[in-house]
Amino acid sequence: MNETPHPPPPALAALITAGAGRLHRYPSNTAAPLIGALAGRLGVPAGQVLVGPGSAGLIQHLIQSLGPARTDVLVPALSFEAYPLLAANAGARPVPVPMAGLDQDLDATAAAITGNTRCVLLCNPNNPTGTALRRDTLERFLDRIPPGVPVILDEAYREFVTDPDVPDGVDLARGRGNVCVTRTFSKAYGLAALRIGYAVVPEPIAGPARMTGAVFFPNTFAQDAALACLDPAVEAEVTARCTALAAERRRLATELSARGVPVADSQANFVWLPLGDTAEEFTARCAQAGILVRGYPGVGVRVTVGTAADNDRLLDTVTAVAPR
Ligand SMILES: Cc1ncc(COP(=O)(O)O)c(C=O)c1O
């Protein structure tokens, strides 16, 4: 599920262990220390920051609080497979927008907006294709759509981006009243099990969302660990891991291509292999070798970048199937 292969930094594990003696106490119901720290780090007012049980939970909650008047949520047709479920759970109707090849099609998305559009969901970089929207394309899109249509920009994999033309969504959203950015501590920070993510949203959207959020979320450990992640020493460690992972991503892509396997250009911690009809066979071969990849029958295969040893094992499996 695109988790990092690295366990959380040791400082975080120690914090969780130490917190076990406080389990009888409720978490902060405002998460004020974490929200304050995130706001400071991102250079936005605290009133624009929401935290929640993972970015998936936050996306569902945002879709819900943007309703119920308009029903449609535009989602890219080949994207995070939870989007249709999150929209439906929030009382909305997911409307898939066709892709332009492996990319999200922002012209088609703009054309699909109607008076019944509750919001638009975009994923940057996109899961499962790993492809990313560049600054120009995104800005042009945001400039031309009606300003009253909220856009939720899901940046779950932002920390793995290496191309400077892929914009920082929080920067892109500054001064715009309709752009919500969601991020997570699950991937780069290695806290998937704790369920904590955050969103930066315009204050008129944040206010009602804050009022309808579940009480006592996120839990104490999640809040404390996320706060600790913002410590400069931990941040530096996480950044170094992301840089190393991006280098492994490049190596994996290069080596797969050299073995005749098609690989899409990825800015995330996974690579997408557009294998079409052979996707199922590739997935099955990997499973036989004890490697779990995510197959999309008839479309492609998503491979999460692992440790160098994990990636070597995958490459060995591919070599065995299709020798150079
Ligand atoms: C694009 C995307 N958004 C959100 C999530 C959910 O992350 P979280 O653990 O923060 O709920 C995932 C998890 O795989 C994802 O791929």
PDB file of N, CA and C and ligand atoms in Angstrom, residues 1-3 52-59 79-83 86 122-128 154-157 182-187 191-193 195-198 270 302, ligand 1:
ATOM      1  N   MET A   1       0.832  -1.214   0.000  1.00  0.00           N
ATOM      2  CA  MET A   1       0.000   0.000   0.000  1.00  0.00           C
ATOM      3  C   MET A   1       0.862   1.259   0.000  1.00  0.00           C
ATOM      4  N   ASN A   2       1.979   1.170  -0.719  1.00  0.00           N
ATOM      5  CA  ASN A   2       2.863   2.338  -0.862  1.00  0.00           C
ATOM      6  C   ASN A   2       3.407   2.869   0.453  1.00  0.00           C
ATOM      7  N   GLU A   3       3.583   1.966   1.414  1.00  0.00           N
ATOM      8  CA  GLU A   3       4.236   2.419   2.645  1.00  0.00           C
ATOM      9  C   GLU A   3       5.734   2.545   2.390  1.00  0.00           C
ATOM     10  N   GLY A  52      -6.623  15.239  10.902  1.00  0.00           N
ATOM     11  CA  GLY A  52      -7.648  14.202  10.948  1.00  0.00           C
ATOM     12  C   GLY A  52      -7.039  12.824  10.849  1.00  0.00           C
ATOM     13  N   PRO A  53      -7.924  11.809  10.914  1.00  0.00           N
ATOM     14  CA  PRO A  53      -7.455  10.423  10.932  1.00  0.00           C
ATOM     15  C   PRO A  53      -6.995   9.946   9.551  1.00  0.00           C
ATOM     16  N   GLY A  54      -5.834  10.422   9.127  1.00  0.00           N
ATOM     17  CA  GLY A  54      -5.305  10.088   7.801  1.00  0.00           C
ATOM     18  C   GLY A  54      -5.856  11.070   6.783  1.00  0.00           C
ATOM     19  N   SER A  55      -5.140  11.206   5.654  1.00  0.00           N
ATOM     20  CA  SER A  55      -5.647  12.142   4.653  1.00  0.00           C
ATOM     21  C   SER A  55      -6.894  11.590   3.984  1.00  0.00           C
ATOM     22  N   ALA A  56      -7.037  10.268   3.936  1.00  0.00           N
ATOM     23  CA  ALA A  56      -8.255   9.703   3.353  1.00  0.00           C
ATOM     24  C   ALA A  56      -9.461  10.123   4.191  1.00  0.00           C
ATOM     25  N   GLY A  57      -9.325  10.050   5.516  1.00  0.00           N
ATOM     26  CA  GLY A  57     -10.409  10.475   6.400  1.00  0.00           C
ATOM     27  C   GLY A  57     -10.722  11.952   6.211  1.00  0.00           C
ATOM     28  N   LEU A  58      -9.671  12.748   6.027  1.00  0.00           N
ATOM     29  CA  LEU A  58      -9.875  14.193   5.840  1.00  0.00           C
ATOM     30  C   LEU A  58     -10.571  14.489   4.513  1.00  0.00           C
ATOM     31  N   ILE A  59     -10.198  13.756   3.475  1.00  0.00           N
ATOM     32  CA  ILE A  59     -10.828  13.986   2.159  1.00  0.00           C
ATOM     33  C   ILE A  59     -12.334  13.693   2.257  1.00  0.00           C
ATOM     34  N   SER A  79      -7.052   6.661 -10.637  1.00  0.00           N
ATOM     35  CA  SER A  79      -6.437   7.357  -9.516  1.00  0.00           C
ATOM     36  C   SER A  79      -6.658   6.541  -8.251  1.00  0.00           C
ATOM     37  N   PHE A  80      -6.464   7.161  -7.093  1.00  0.00           N
ATOM     38  CA  PHE A  80      -6.585   6.450  -5.812  1.00  0.00           C
ATOM     39  C   PHE A  80      -7.947   5.760  -5.767  1.00  0.00           C
ATOM     40  N   GLU A  81      -7.897   4.433  -5.615  1.00  0.00           N
ATOM     41  CA  GLU A  81      -9.140   3.684  -5.778  1.00  0.00           C
ATOM     42  C   GLU A  81     -10.149   3.945  -4.662  1.00  0.00           C
ATOM     43  N   ALA A  82      -9.728   4.595  -3.583  1.00  0.00           N
ATOM     44  CA  ALA A  82     -10.674   4.910  -2.501  1.00  0.00           C
ATOM     45  C   ALA A  82     -11.550   6.120  -2.815  1.00  0.00           C
ATOM     46  N   TYR A  83     -11.170   6.934  -3.810  1.00  0.00           N
ATOM     47  CA  TYR A  83     -11.933   8.173  -4.038  1.00  0.00           C
ATOM     48  C   TYR A  83     -13.446   7.929  -4.218  1.00  0.00           C
ATOM     49  N   LEU A  86     -14.894   7.214  -0.860  1.00  0.00           N
ATOM     50  CA  LEU A  86     -14.887   8.378   0.031  1.00  0.00           C
ATOM     51  C   LEU A  86     -16.013   9.339  -0.360  1.00  0.00           C
ATOM     52  N   LEU A 122      -8.124  16.049  -7.251  1.00  0.00           N
ATOM     53  CA  LEU A 122      -6.931  15.797  -8.066  1.00  0.00           C
ATOM     54  C   LEU A 122      -5.873  15.182  -7.164  1.00  0.00           C
ATOM     55  N   CYS A 123      -5.019  14.372  -7.751  1.00  0.00           N
ATOM     56  CA  CYS A 123      -4.026  13.637  -6.961  1.00  0.00           C
ATOM     57  C   CYS A 123      -2.645  13.938  -7.545  1.00  0.00           C
ATOM     58  N   ASN A 124      -1.764  14.542  -6.750  1.00  0.00           N
ATOM     59  CA  ASN A 124      -0.483  14.978  -7.300  1.00  0.00           C
ATOM     60  C   ASN A 124       0.683  14.703  -6.353  1.00  0.00           C
ATOM     61  N   PRO A 125       1.587  13.770  -6.676  1.00  0.00           N
ATOM     62  CA  PRO A 125       1.577  12.860  -7.816  1.00  0.00           C
ATOM     63  C   PRO A 125       0.410  11.869  -7.706  1.00  0.00           C
ATOM     64  N   ASN A 126       0.036  11.348  -8.879  1.00  0.00           N
ATOM     65  CA  ASN A 126      -1.149  10.492  -8.928  1.00  0.00           C
ATOM     66  C   ASN A 126      -0.832   9.050  -8.534  1.00  0.00           C
ATOM     67  N   ASN A 127      -1.704   8.499  -7.719  1.00  0.00           N
ATOM     68  CA  ASN A 127      -1.682   7.073  -7.419  1.00  0.00           C
ATOM     69  C   ASN A 127      -2.750   6.439  -8.293  1.00  0.00           C
ATOM     70  N   PRO A 128      -2.477   5.438  -9.117  1.00  0.00           N
ATOM     71  CA  PRO A 128      -1.283   4.592  -9.129  1.00  0.00           C
ATOM     72  C   PRO A 128      -0.251   4.916 -10.200  1.00  0.00           C
ATOM     73  N   ASP A 154      -4.868  16.301  -3.528  1.00  0.00           N
ATOM     74  CA  ASP A 154      -4.345  15.267  -2.626  1.00  0.00           C
ATOM     75  C   ASP A 154      -2.846  15.125  -2.871  1.00  0.00           C
ATOM     76  N   GLU A 155      -2.050  15.498  -1.875  1.00  0.00           N
ATOM     77  CA  GLU A 155      -0.587  15.423  -2.002  1.00  0.00           C
ATOM     78  C   GLU A 155      -0.007  14.391  -1.030  1.00  0.00           C
ATOM     79  N   ALA A 156      -0.594  13.207  -1.030  1.00  0.00           N
ATOM     80  CA  ALA A 156      -0.131  12.156  -0.103  1.00  0.00           C
ATOM     81  C   ALA A 156       1.341  11.795  -0.343  1.00  0.00           C
ATOM     82  N   TYR A 157       1.819  12.009  -1.588  1.00  0.00           N
ATOM     83  CA  TYR A 157       3.189  11.596  -1.936  1.00  0.00           C
ATOM     84  C   TYR A 157       4.106  12.786  -2.209  1.00  0.00           C
ATOM     85  N   THR A 182      -4.479  18.302   0.815  1.00  0.00           N
ATOM     86  CA  THR A 182      -4.391  17.292   1.882  1.00  0.00           C
ATOM     87  C   THR A 182      -3.038  16.589   1.806  1.00  0.00           C
ATOM     88  N   ARG A 183      -2.487  16.314   2.971  1.00  0.00           N
ATOM     89  CA  ARG A 183      -1.207  15.604   3.069  1.00  0.00           C
ATOM     90  C   ARG A 183      -1.271  14.597   4.206  1.00  0.00           C
ATOM     91  N   THR A 184      -0.251  13.778   4.293  1.00  0.00           N
ATOM     92  CA  THR A 184      -0.310  12.696   5.274  1.00  0.00           C
ATOM     93  C   THR A 184       1.031  12.452   5.955  1.00  0.00           C
ATOM     94  N   PHE A 185       0.960  11.933   7.159  1.00  0.00           N
ATOM     95  CA  PHE A 185       2.163  11.439   7.837  1.00  0.00           C
ATOM     96  C   PHE A 185       2.341   9.933   7.587  1.00  0.00           C
ATOM     97  N   SER A 186       1.444   9.339   6.779  1.00  0.00           N
ATOM     98  CA  SER A 186       1.469   7.880   6.591  1.00  0.00           C
ATOM     99  C   SER A 186       2.622   7.387   5.734  1.00  0.00           C
ATOM    100  N   LYS A 187       3.018   8.183   4.749  1.00  0.00           N
ATOM    101  CA  LYS A 187       3.948   7.665   3.733  1.00  0.00           C
ATOM    102  C   LYS A 187       5.381   8.040   4.094  1.00  0.00           C
ATOM    103  N   LEU A 191       4.219   6.830   9.420  1.00  0.00           N
ATOM    104  CA  LEU A 191       3.268   6.700  10.532  1.00  0.00           C
ATOM    105  C   LEU A 191       1.918   6.137  10.071  1.00  0.00           C
ATOM    106  N   ALA A 192       1.933   5.279   9.051  1.00  0.00           N
ATOM    107  CA  ALA A 192       0.667   4.799   8.467  1.00  0.00           C
ATOM    108  C   ALA A 192      -0.271   4.202   9.519  1.00  0.00           C
ATOM    109  N   ALA A 193       0.281   3.477  10.465  1.00  0.00           N
ATOM    110  CA  ALA A 193      -0.569   2.789  11.447  1.00  0.00           C
ATOM    111  C   ALA A 193      -1.227   3.754  12.435  1.00  0.00           C
ATOM    112  N   ARG A 195      -2.612   6.711  11.730  1.00  0.00           N
ATOM    113  CA  ARG A 195      -3.733   7.394  11.092  1.00  0.00           C
ATOM    114  C   ARG A 195      -3.741   8.889  11.400  1.00  0.00           C
ATOM    115  N   ILE A 196      -2.852   9.598  10.769  1.00  0.00           N
ATOM    116  CA  ILE A 196      -2.874  11.055  10.917  1.00  0.00           C
ATOM    117  C   ILE A 196      -2.453  11.760   9.630  1.00  0.00           C
ATOM    118  N   GLY A 197      -3.261  12.732   9.257  1.00  0.00           N
ATOM    119  CA  GLY A 197      -2.968  13.555   8.087  1.00  0.00           C
ATOM    120  C   GLY A 197      -3.399  14.978   8.381  1.00  0.00           C
ATOM    121  N   TYR A 198      -3.125  15.877   7.433  1.00  0.00           N
ATOM    122  CA  TYR A 198      -3.542  17.264   7.637  1.00  0.00           C
ATOM    123  C   TYR A 198      -4.013  17.879   6.330  1.00  0.00           C
ATOM    124  N   PHE A 270       6.484   4.910  -5.800  1.00  0.00           N
ATOM    125  CA  PHE A 270       6.088   3.690  -6.511  1.00  0.00           C
ATOM    126  C   PHE A 270       6.264   3.940  -7.997  1.00  0.00           C
ATOM    127  N   ARG A 302       1.264  -1.614 -10.265  1.00  0.00           N
ATOM    128  CA  ARG A 302       1.946  -0.613  -9.441  1.00  0.00           C
ATOM    129  C   ARG A 302       2.909  -1.336  -8.506  1.00  0.00           C
TER     130      ARG A 302
HETATM  131  C1  LIG B   1      -3.398   9.241  -3.159  1.00  0.00           C
HETATM  132  C2  LIG B   1      -3.636   8.838  -1.759  1.00  0.00           C
HETATM  133  N1  LIG B   1      -4.283   9.667  -0.946  1.00  0.00           N
HETATM  134  C3  LIG B   1      -4.535   9.348   0.327  1.00  0.00           C
HETATM  135  C4  LIG B   1      -4.120   8.132   0.838  1.00  0.00           C
HETATM  136  C5  LIG B   1      -4.484   7.802   2.236  1.00  0.00           C
HETATM  137  O1  LIG B   1      -3.496   8.080   3.111  1.00  0.00           O
HETATM  138  P1  LIG B   1      -3.769   8.172   4.655  1.00  0.00           P
HETATM  139  O2  LIG B   1      -3.015   7.049   5.266  1.00  0.00           O
HETATM  140  O3  LIG B   1      -3.253   9.512   5.037  1.00  0.00           O
HETATM  141  O4  LIG B   1      -5.243   8.078   4.891  1.00  0.00           O
HETATM  142  C6  LIG B   1      -3.444   7.226   0.030  1.00  0.00           C
HETATM  143  C7  LIG B   1      -3.008   5.929   0.560  1.00  0.00           C
HETATM  144  O5  LIG B   1      -2.620   5.035  -0.124  1.00  0.00           O
HETATM  145  C8  LIG B   1      -3.201   7.595  -1.301  1.00  0.00           C
HETATM  146  O6  LIG B   1      -2.583   6.765  -2.147  1.00  0.00           O
END
